[in-house]
Amino acid sequence: MKKEPIIIGIESSCDETAVSIIKNREVLSDIIISQEIHKKYGGVVPELAARLHDKNIVKAVNKAILSANIKKNDIDAVSFTIGPGLIGSLLVGACFAKSFSTGLKIPLLAVNHIQAHVLSHFIKNANVSNYYPIFPFLSLVISGGHTQILKVSNFFHMEILGSTLDDSVGETFDKIARFLGFSYPGGPIIEFFSKNGCDKKFLFSKPMVKGLNFSFSGFKSNVLQFISTNLKKDPLFIKNNLHDLCSSIQKCISEILLDKVKKATLKTNIFRVSLVGGVSSNSKIREIFTSFAEKEKWEIFLLKKKYTTDNGSMIAITGLLKYKENLFDSIYVSPYSKFKIF
Ligand code: KG4
Ligand code: ZN
């Protein structure tokens, strides 16, 4: 019988050095070395991120091999994030993966980060429901770098139905959180303070963008202006209203996202919807989508929280799926920072 390939996945597009090893869609090890240094700057500093990837990548790979209980020579192929992301950070992962592939004489698999977020659903036991989505389905990609609705026809064919015209939803959470005095990443902190808040206390206007595109910069300015105006009247405005503010902001963002996905289902007649990316770990967003899905008989696919944010397993599973189709890459592939169609 043909041996199932063992794939190592290396993710270094932003501020996590993540390495995972998978076999037969099953995660054998999953290592993440996070870069805490960015907290004090309120966002990821690209130069520092690249240097830290460089410092940590060998450590992360060794830990992943050890914890998978395999030997380096058992690995059949190396997959890595080719883009989009921070170019310095991507270069570290790419250089490492190319050297690893050359040194071990194993194939190289260059993986698109967004495609990998979507294909996280095909990692064994990664879904909350434990079912893999059936094609075609819609995927809402909500992360620090991206906000998109994709129509996913198969593993390798994904069509963009809508994208943000300006800020991503993760950036919106992070910038508002920073204004409220919180460190990076701000999304989980806003979620934390939303608990026990009244989500109807403050109303914010929703962006009027035609079609399936999003826009968050006007919404963000509207929120920041509202808070500034109130701070002039009451310097303790944030402190006295923190829970209600966070809760109202979070609800409004969730509704903006749901409104667009509703439109996408009607336009495509596809009622299978997946949520991926760091922001999809937000409980309010999950709750709003889940209850709407129940009402409208959509099938909804949510990932276990550890698979929503950047991780090595999503790169390894995409690598595995490419491997099975012999979609190998040459060592001359170059990382790209901006979004490219895959
Ligand atoms: O997918 P991800 O880990 O990295 C990118 O590819 O960008 O997403 C990171 C983003 C950050 O903006 C962070 O604030 C946001 O995801 N995030 C959240 C939550 N957890 C992470 N936003 C809202 N609620 C959360 N619970
Ligand atoms: Zn990501």
Short mmCIF file of C-alpha atoms and ligand atoms in Angstrom, two decimals:
data_model
loop_
_atom_site.label_atom_id
_atom_site.label_comp_id
_atom_site.label_asym_id
_atom_site.label_seq_id
_atom_site.Cartn_x
_atom_site.Cartn_y
_atom_site.Cartn_z
CA MET A 1 0.00 0.00 0.00
CA LYS A 2 1.21 3.52 -0.82
CA LYS A 3 2.56 5.34 2.25
CA GLU A 4 0.66 8.48 3.30
CA PRO A 5 2.95 11.51 2.82
CA ILE A 6 4.17 13.50 5.81
CA ILE A 7 4.11 17.26 5.15
CA ILE A 8 5.70 20.04 7.18
CA GLY A 9 3.97 23.47 6.96
CA ILE A 10 5.75 26.72 7.74
CA GLU A 11 3.80 29.94 8.31
CA SER A 12 5.66 33.24 8.73
CA SER A 13 3.52 35.86 6.99
CA CYS A 14 2.96 38.12 9.99
CA ASP A 15 3.92 37.83 13.66
CA GLU A 16 3.63 34.11 14.38
CA THR A 17 6.38 31.63 13.56
CA ALA A 18 4.19 28.56 13.16
CA VAL A 19 5.26 25.07 12.13
CA SER A 20 3.08 22.01 11.88
CA ILE A 21 3.47 18.45 10.66
CA ILE A 22 0.56 16.52 9.24
CA LYS A 23 -0.06 13.06 7.84
CA ASN A 24 -3.29 11.89 6.27
CA ARG A 25 -4.96 15.23 7.23
CA GLU A 26 -4.15 14.56 10.88
CA VAL A 27 -2.05 17.04 12.86
CA LEU A 28 1.00 15.31 14.36
CA SER A 29 2.42 18.50 15.86
CA ASP A 30 1.55 22.17 15.88
CA ILE A 31 4.07 24.70 17.20
CA ILE A 32 3.50 28.46 17.40
CA ILE A 33 6.09 30.95 18.63
CA SER A 34 4.25 34.27 19.04
CA GLN A 35 6.01 37.63 18.99
CA GLU A 36 4.94 39.49 22.10
CA ILE A 37 7.18 42.49 21.32
CA HIS A 38 4.56 44.09 19.01
CA LYS A 39 2.14 44.63 21.91
CA LYS A 40 4.00 47.69 23.08
CA TYR A 41 3.93 49.30 19.61
CA GLY A 42 0.18 48.85 19.07
CA GLY A 43 0.67 46.83 15.88
CA VAL A 44 3.13 44.59 14.07
CA VAL A 45 6.50 46.26 13.31
CA PRO A 46 7.64 44.56 10.05
CA GLU A 47 11.40 44.81 10.66
CA LEU A 48 11.13 43.35 14.16
CA ALA A 49 8.80 40.59 12.92
CA ALA A 50 11.30 39.46 10.24
CA ARG A 51 14.19 39.43 12.71
CA LEU A 52 12.21 37.35 15.21
CA HIS A 53 11.13 34.83 12.57
CA ASP A 54 14.80 34.48 11.70
CA LYS A 55 15.64 33.91 15.36
CA ASN A 56 12.84 31.40 15.99
CA ILE A 57 12.32 29.41 12.81
CA VAL A 58 14.91 26.66 13.44
CA LYS A 59 13.68 26.29 17.02
CA ALA A 60 10.06 25.98 15.85
CA VAL A 61 10.93 23.39 13.17
CA ASN A 62 12.99 21.27 15.59
CA LYS A 63 10.20 21.38 18.18
CA ALA A 64 7.62 20.36 15.57
CA ILE A 65 9.71 17.37 14.44
CA LEU A 66 10.35 16.30 18.02
CA SER A 67 6.76 16.62 19.09
CA ALA A 68 5.51 14.71 16.00
CA ASN A 69 7.81 11.90 17.07
CA ILE A 70 9.32 11.55 13.60
CA LYS A 71 12.75 12.04 12.09
CA LYS A 72 13.67 14.82 9.67
CA ASN A 73 14.12 12.23 6.92
CA ASP A 74 10.53 10.98 7.32
CA ILE A 75 9.22 14.26 5.88
CA ASP A 76 8.03 13.93 2.26
CA ALA A 77 7.54 17.61 1.33
CA VAL A 78 7.86 21.11 2.74
CA SER A 79 5.10 23.69 2.34
CA PHE A 80 5.42 27.36 3.27
CA THR A 81 3.49 30.62 2.97
CA ILE A 82 4.44 32.44 -0.23
CA GLY A 83 2.07 35.41 0.33
CA PRO A 84 0.31 37.67 0.95
CA GLY A 85 1.96 39.06 4.07
CA LEU A 86 4.90 41.12 5.31
CA ILE A 87 7.64 40.67 2.76
CA GLY A 88 10.54 40.42 5.22
CA SER A 89 8.68 37.84 7.29
CA LEU A 90 7.70 35.83 4.21
CA LEU A 91 11.30 35.82 2.97
CA VAL A 92 12.50 34.17 6.18
CA GLY A 93 9.99 31.30 5.81
CA ALA A 94 10.65 30.98 2.07
CA CYS A 95 14.45 30.87 2.48
CA PHE A 96 14.18 28.29 5.21
CA ALA A 97 11.73 26.11 3.25
CA LYS A 98 13.84 26.26 0.08
CA SER A 99 16.98 25.24 1.98
CA PHE A 100 15.11 22.45 3.75
CA SER A 101 13.73 21.17 0.46
CA THR A 102 17.14 21.29 -1.23
CA GLY A 103 18.97 19.75 1.73
CA LEU A 104 16.55 16.84 2.14
CA LYS A 105 15.85 16.51 -1.62
CA ILE A 106 12.10 16.74 -1.07
CA PRO A 107 9.50 18.73 -3.05
CA LEU A 108 8.60 22.33 -2.27
CA LEU A 109 4.99 23.53 -2.03
CA ALA A 110 4.32 27.28 -2.04
CA VAL A 111 1.01 28.11 -0.34
CA ASN A 112 -1.26 31.15 -0.56
CA HIS A 113 -2.12 32.30 2.96
CA ILE A 114 -5.80 33.08 2.23
CA GLN A 115 -6.37 29.80 0.42
CA ALA A 116 -4.80 28.09 3.44
CA HIS A 117 -7.18 29.83 5.88
CA VAL A 118 -10.10 28.43 3.82
CA LEU A 119 -8.60 24.94 3.51
CA SER A 120 -8.18 24.76 7.32
CA HIS A 121 -11.64 23.18 7.17
CA PHE A 122 -10.08 20.04 5.68
CA ILE A 123 -7.76 19.36 8.64
CA LYS A 124 -9.04 16.35 10.56
CA ASN A 125 -11.00 17.45 13.65
CA ALA A 126 -10.54 21.18 12.95
CA ASN A 127 -14.24 21.92 12.47
CA VAL A 128 -16.57 22.52 15.38
CA SER A 129 -19.13 20.23 13.70
CA ASN A 130 -16.52 17.64 12.65
CA TYR A 131 -17.91 17.66 9.09
CA TYR A 132 -15.90 18.86 6.12
CA PRO A 133 -17.75 21.41 3.97
CA ILE A 134 -19.13 20.17 0.65
CA PHE A 135 -18.29 22.16 -2.49
CA PRO A 136 -19.33 24.71 -3.52
CA PHE A 137 -19.46 26.83 -0.38
CA LEU A 138 -18.97 30.49 0.53
CA SER A 139 -16.15 31.48 2.84
CA LEU A 140 -15.97 34.73 4.76
CA VAL A 141 -12.27 35.42 5.36
CA ILE A 142 -11.93 37.85 8.26
CA SER A 143 -8.44 38.52 9.55
CA GLY A 144 -5.99 41.29 10.35
CA GLY A 145 -5.00 41.61 6.71
CA HIS A 146 -8.13 40.57 4.82
CA THR A 147 -11.89 40.80 4.61
CA GLN A 148 -13.29 38.87 1.68
CA ILE A 149 -16.17 36.70 0.60
CA LEU A 150 -15.01 33.81 -1.57
CA LYS A 151 -16.93 31.28 -3.59
CA VAL A 152 -15.02 28.03 -3.10
CA SER A 153 -15.65 25.62 -5.98
CA ASN A 154 -12.93 23.13 -5.10
CA PHE A 155 -9.60 23.00 -3.23
CA PHE A 156 -7.86 25.06 -5.88
CA HIS A 157 -10.54 27.23 -7.37
CA MET A 158 -11.78 30.14 -5.29
CA GLU A 159 -13.45 33.22 -6.72
CA ILE A 160 -13.52 36.57 -4.90
CA LEU A 161 -17.09 37.86 -4.67
CA GLY A 162 -16.33 40.85 -2.47
CA SER A 163 -13.44 42.48 -0.62
CA THR A 164 -12.85 45.41 1.64
CA LEU A 165 -12.19 48.65 -0.21
CA ASP A 166 -10.06 49.99 2.67
CA ASP A 167 -9.42 48.62 6.19
CA SER A 168 -9.83 44.96 7.07
CA VAL A 169 -12.20 44.01 9.86
CA GLY A 170 -9.28 42.89 12.08
CA GLU A 171 -7.56 46.25 11.57
CA THR A 172 -10.83 47.97 12.51
CA PHE A 173 -11.02 46.04 15.79
CA ASP A 174 -7.33 46.72 16.45
CA LYS A 175 -7.48 50.47 15.72
CA ILE A 176 -10.60 51.03 17.81
CA ALA A 177 -9.07 48.99 20.64
CA ARG A 178 -5.91 51.07 20.47
CA PHE A 179 -7.98 54.26 20.78
CA LEU A 180 -9.68 52.75 23.84
CA GLY A 181 -6.21 52.28 25.34
CA PHE A 182 -5.67 48.57 24.70
CA SER A 183 -2.62 46.76 23.35
CA TYR A 184 -2.33 44.75 20.09
CA PRO A 185 -4.14 42.60 19.06
CA GLY A 186 -7.24 44.47 20.15
CA GLY A 187 -9.98 42.18 18.78
CA PRO A 188 -9.89 39.67 21.64
CA ILE A 189 -9.78 42.53 24.20
CA ILE A 190 -12.90 44.15 22.72
CA GLU A 191 -14.57 40.74 22.88
CA PHE A 192 -13.52 40.36 26.51
CA PHE A 193 -14.98 43.73 27.57
CA SER A 194 -18.16 43.12 25.56
CA LYS A 195 -19.21 40.59 28.13
CA ASN A 196 -21.96 41.99 30.36
CA GLY A 197 -22.29 45.02 28.07
CA CYS A 198 -25.52 46.23 26.49
CA ASP A 199 -25.10 45.92 22.71
CA LYS A 200 -28.01 48.29 22.03
CA LYS A 201 -26.70 51.20 24.09
CA PHE A 202 -24.79 52.90 21.24
CA LEU A 203 -25.80 52.86 17.59
CA PHE A 204 -23.28 53.41 14.82
CA SER A 205 -24.11 53.98 11.20
CA LYS A 206 -23.29 51.11 8.85
CA PRO A 207 -21.31 51.69 5.64
CA MET A 208 -23.39 51.98 2.46
CA VAL A 209 -21.28 50.01 -0.01
CA LYS A 210 -22.91 48.57 -3.10
CA GLY A 211 -22.59 44.90 -4.02
CA LEU A 212 -20.55 42.49 -1.95
CA ASN A 213 -17.63 44.76 -1.08
CA PHE A 214 -16.98 46.06 2.41
CA SER A 215 -15.67 49.36 3.74
CA PHE A 216 -14.62 49.82 7.33
CA SER A 217 -12.67 53.07 7.36
CA GLY A 218 -15.79 55.30 7.56
CA PHE A 219 -17.24 53.11 10.30
CA LYS A 220 -13.99 53.27 12.26
CA SER A 221 -13.80 57.10 11.95
CA ASN A 222 -17.45 57.35 13.00
CA VAL A 223 -16.76 55.30 16.16
CA LEU A 224 -13.57 57.21 17.02
CA GLN A 225 -15.28 60.58 16.47
CA PHE A 226 -18.23 59.55 18.62
CA ILE A 227 -15.92 58.55 21.47
CA SER A 228 -13.79 61.75 21.13
CA THR A 229 -16.89 63.97 21.22
CA ASN A 230 -18.13 62.26 24.35
CA LEU A 231 -14.72 62.39 26.01
CA LYS A 232 -14.78 66.19 25.67
CA LYS A 233 -18.03 66.28 27.66
CA ASP A 234 -17.02 63.55 30.10
CA PRO A 235 -13.34 62.55 30.52
CA LEU A 236 -14.47 59.30 32.14
CA PHE A 237 -16.73 58.38 29.20
CA ILE A 238 -14.67 55.34 28.14
CA LYS A 239 -14.20 54.08 31.67
CA ASN A 240 -17.87 54.43 32.57
CA ASN A 241 -19.18 52.90 29.34
CA LEU A 242 -16.47 50.42 28.38
CA HIS A 243 -18.58 47.25 28.36
CA ASP A 244 -21.51 48.85 26.49
CA LEU A 245 -19.17 50.51 23.99
CA CYS A 246 -17.30 47.28 23.19
CA SER A 247 -20.50 45.31 23.01
CA SER A 248 -22.23 47.82 20.68
CA ILE A 249 -19.19 48.06 18.37
CA GLN A 250 -18.86 44.29 18.19
CA LYS A 251 -22.56 43.85 17.40
CA CYS A 252 -22.46 46.45 14.63
CA ILE A 253 -19.40 44.82 13.01
CA SER A 254 -21.08 41.40 13.22
CA GLU A 255 -24.19 42.74 11.49
CA ILE A 256 -22.17 44.42 8.72
CA LEU A 257 -20.51 41.06 7.99
CA LEU A 258 -23.75 39.08 8.14
CA ASP A 259 -25.60 41.52 5.83
CA LYS A 260 -23.01 41.01 3.09
CA VAL A 261 -22.90 37.24 3.44
CA LYS A 262 -26.71 37.12 3.25
CA LYS A 263 -26.48 39.00 -0.06
CA ALA A 264 -23.78 36.61 -1.29
CA THR A 265 -25.94 33.54 -0.55
CA LEU A 266 -28.84 35.05 -2.49
CA LYS A 267 -26.63 36.03 -5.41
CA THR A 268 -25.00 32.59 -5.71
CA ASN A 269 -27.79 30.38 -4.40
CA ILE A 270 -25.20 28.73 -2.17
CA PHE A 271 -26.30 28.33 1.43
CA ARG A 272 -23.20 26.65 2.85
CA VAL A 273 -21.15 29.28 4.64
CA SER A 274 -17.77 29.07 6.33
CA LEU A 275 -16.01 31.59 8.55
CA VAL A 276 -12.20 31.65 8.71
CA GLY A 277 -9.40 33.95 9.91
CA GLY A 278 -8.52 35.36 13.32
CA VAL A 279 -11.65 37.50 13.65
CA SER A 280 -13.85 34.43 13.16
CA SER A 281 -12.95 33.33 16.68
CA ASN A 282 -15.12 36.19 17.97
CA SER A 283 -18.05 34.73 19.93
CA LYS A 284 -20.58 37.41 18.95
CA ILE A 285 -19.84 36.96 15.24
CA ARG A 286 -20.19 33.20 15.66
CA GLU A 287 -23.43 33.59 17.59
CA ILE A 288 -25.03 35.98 15.07
CA PHE A 289 -24.08 33.76 12.12
CA THR A 290 -25.11 30.54 13.86
CA SER A 291 -28.54 31.77 14.87
CA PHE A 292 -29.22 33.22 11.43
CA ALA A 293 -28.04 29.96 9.84
CA GLU A 294 -30.44 27.96 12.00
CA LYS A 295 -33.33 30.23 11.06
CA GLU A 296 -32.57 30.21 7.32
CA LYS A 297 -31.42 26.57 7.14
CA TRP A 298 -27.91 27.47 6.02
CA GLU A 299 -25.12 25.00 6.73
CA ILE A 300 -22.51 26.85 8.72
CA PHE A 301 -18.88 25.78 9.13
CA LEU A 302 -16.89 27.14 12.05
CA LEU A 303 -13.36 26.18 13.00
CA LYS A 304 -12.17 25.31 16.46
CA LYS A 305 -10.64 28.54 17.76
CA LYS A 306 -7.00 27.46 17.48
CA TYR A 307 -7.45 26.98 13.73
CA THR A 308 -8.95 30.45 13.14
CA THR A 309 -5.77 32.45 13.72
CA ASP A 310 -2.54 31.96 11.78
CA ASN A 311 -1.11 28.46 12.26
CA GLY A 312 1.19 25.97 10.54
CA SER A 313 -1.48 23.27 10.08
CA MET A 314 -3.38 25.36 7.52
CA ILE A 315 -0.18 25.63 5.45
CA ALA A 316 0.55 21.90 5.86
CA ILE A 317 -2.98 20.81 4.82
CA THR A 318 -2.86 23.04 1.73
CA GLY A 319 0.58 21.61 0.97
CA LEU A 320 -0.79 18.08 1.35
CA LEU A 321 -3.70 18.77 -1.01
CA LYS A 322 -1.28 20.26 -3.57
CA TYR A 323 1.10 17.30 -3.11
CA LYS A 324 -1.68 14.85 -3.97
CA GLU A 325 -2.20 16.70 -7.26
CA ASN A 326 1.56 16.96 -7.96
CA LEU A 327 1.33 20.76 -7.79
CA PHE A 328 4.96 21.27 -6.80
CA ASP A 329 6.89 24.55 -6.98
CA SER A 330 10.41 25.38 -8.04
CA ILE A 331 12.93 26.94 -5.66
CA TYR A 332 12.78 30.07 -7.84
CA VAL A 333 9.30 31.08 -6.62
CA SER A 334 9.31 34.51 -4.96
CA PRO A 335 7.19 35.65 -2.02
CA TYR A 336 4.62 38.40 -2.67
CA SER A 337 3.24 40.86 -0.13
CA LYS A 338 -0.01 41.90 -1.82
CA PHE A 339 -3.03 39.74 -2.46
CA LYS A 340 -2.86 37.67 -5.63
CA ILE A 341 -5.51 35.45 -7.10
CA PHE A 342 -4.70 31.78 -6.64
O1 KG4 B 1 -5.85 35.51 10.86
P1 KG4 B 1 -5.02 36.27 11.84
O2 KG4 B 1 -4.45 35.51 13.00
O3 KG4 B 1 -3.82 36.98 11.13
C1 KG4 B 1 -3.92 37.57 9.87
O4 KG4 B 1 -3.78 36.83 8.85
O5 KG4 B 1 -4.16 38.79 9.84
O6 KG4 B 1 -5.94 37.50 12.38
C2 KG4 B 1 -5.47 38.43 13.31
C3 KG4 B 1 -6.60 39.42 13.59
C4 KG4 B 1 -6.19 40.59 14.49
O7 KG4 B 1 -6.66 41.78 13.89
C5 KG4 B 1 -6.96 40.32 15.79
O8 KG4 B 1 -7.33 41.48 16.51
C6 KG4 B 1 -8.20 39.60 15.27
O9 KG4 B 1 -7.69 38.76 14.25
N1 KG4 B 1 -8.85 38.78 16.29
C7 KG4 B 1 -10.09 39.04 16.77
C8 KG4 B 1 -10.35 38.05 17.77
N2 KG4 B 1 -9.25 37.23 17.85
C9 KG4 B 1 -8.35 37.69 16.92
N3 KG4 B 1 -10.97 40.00 16.47
C10 KG4 B 1 -12.15 40.00 17.14
N4 KG4 B 1 -12.46 39.11 18.12
C11 KG4 B 1 -11.59 38.13 18.45
N5 KG4 B 1 -11.92 37.25 19.42
ZN ZN B 2 -4.08 34.94 8.50
#
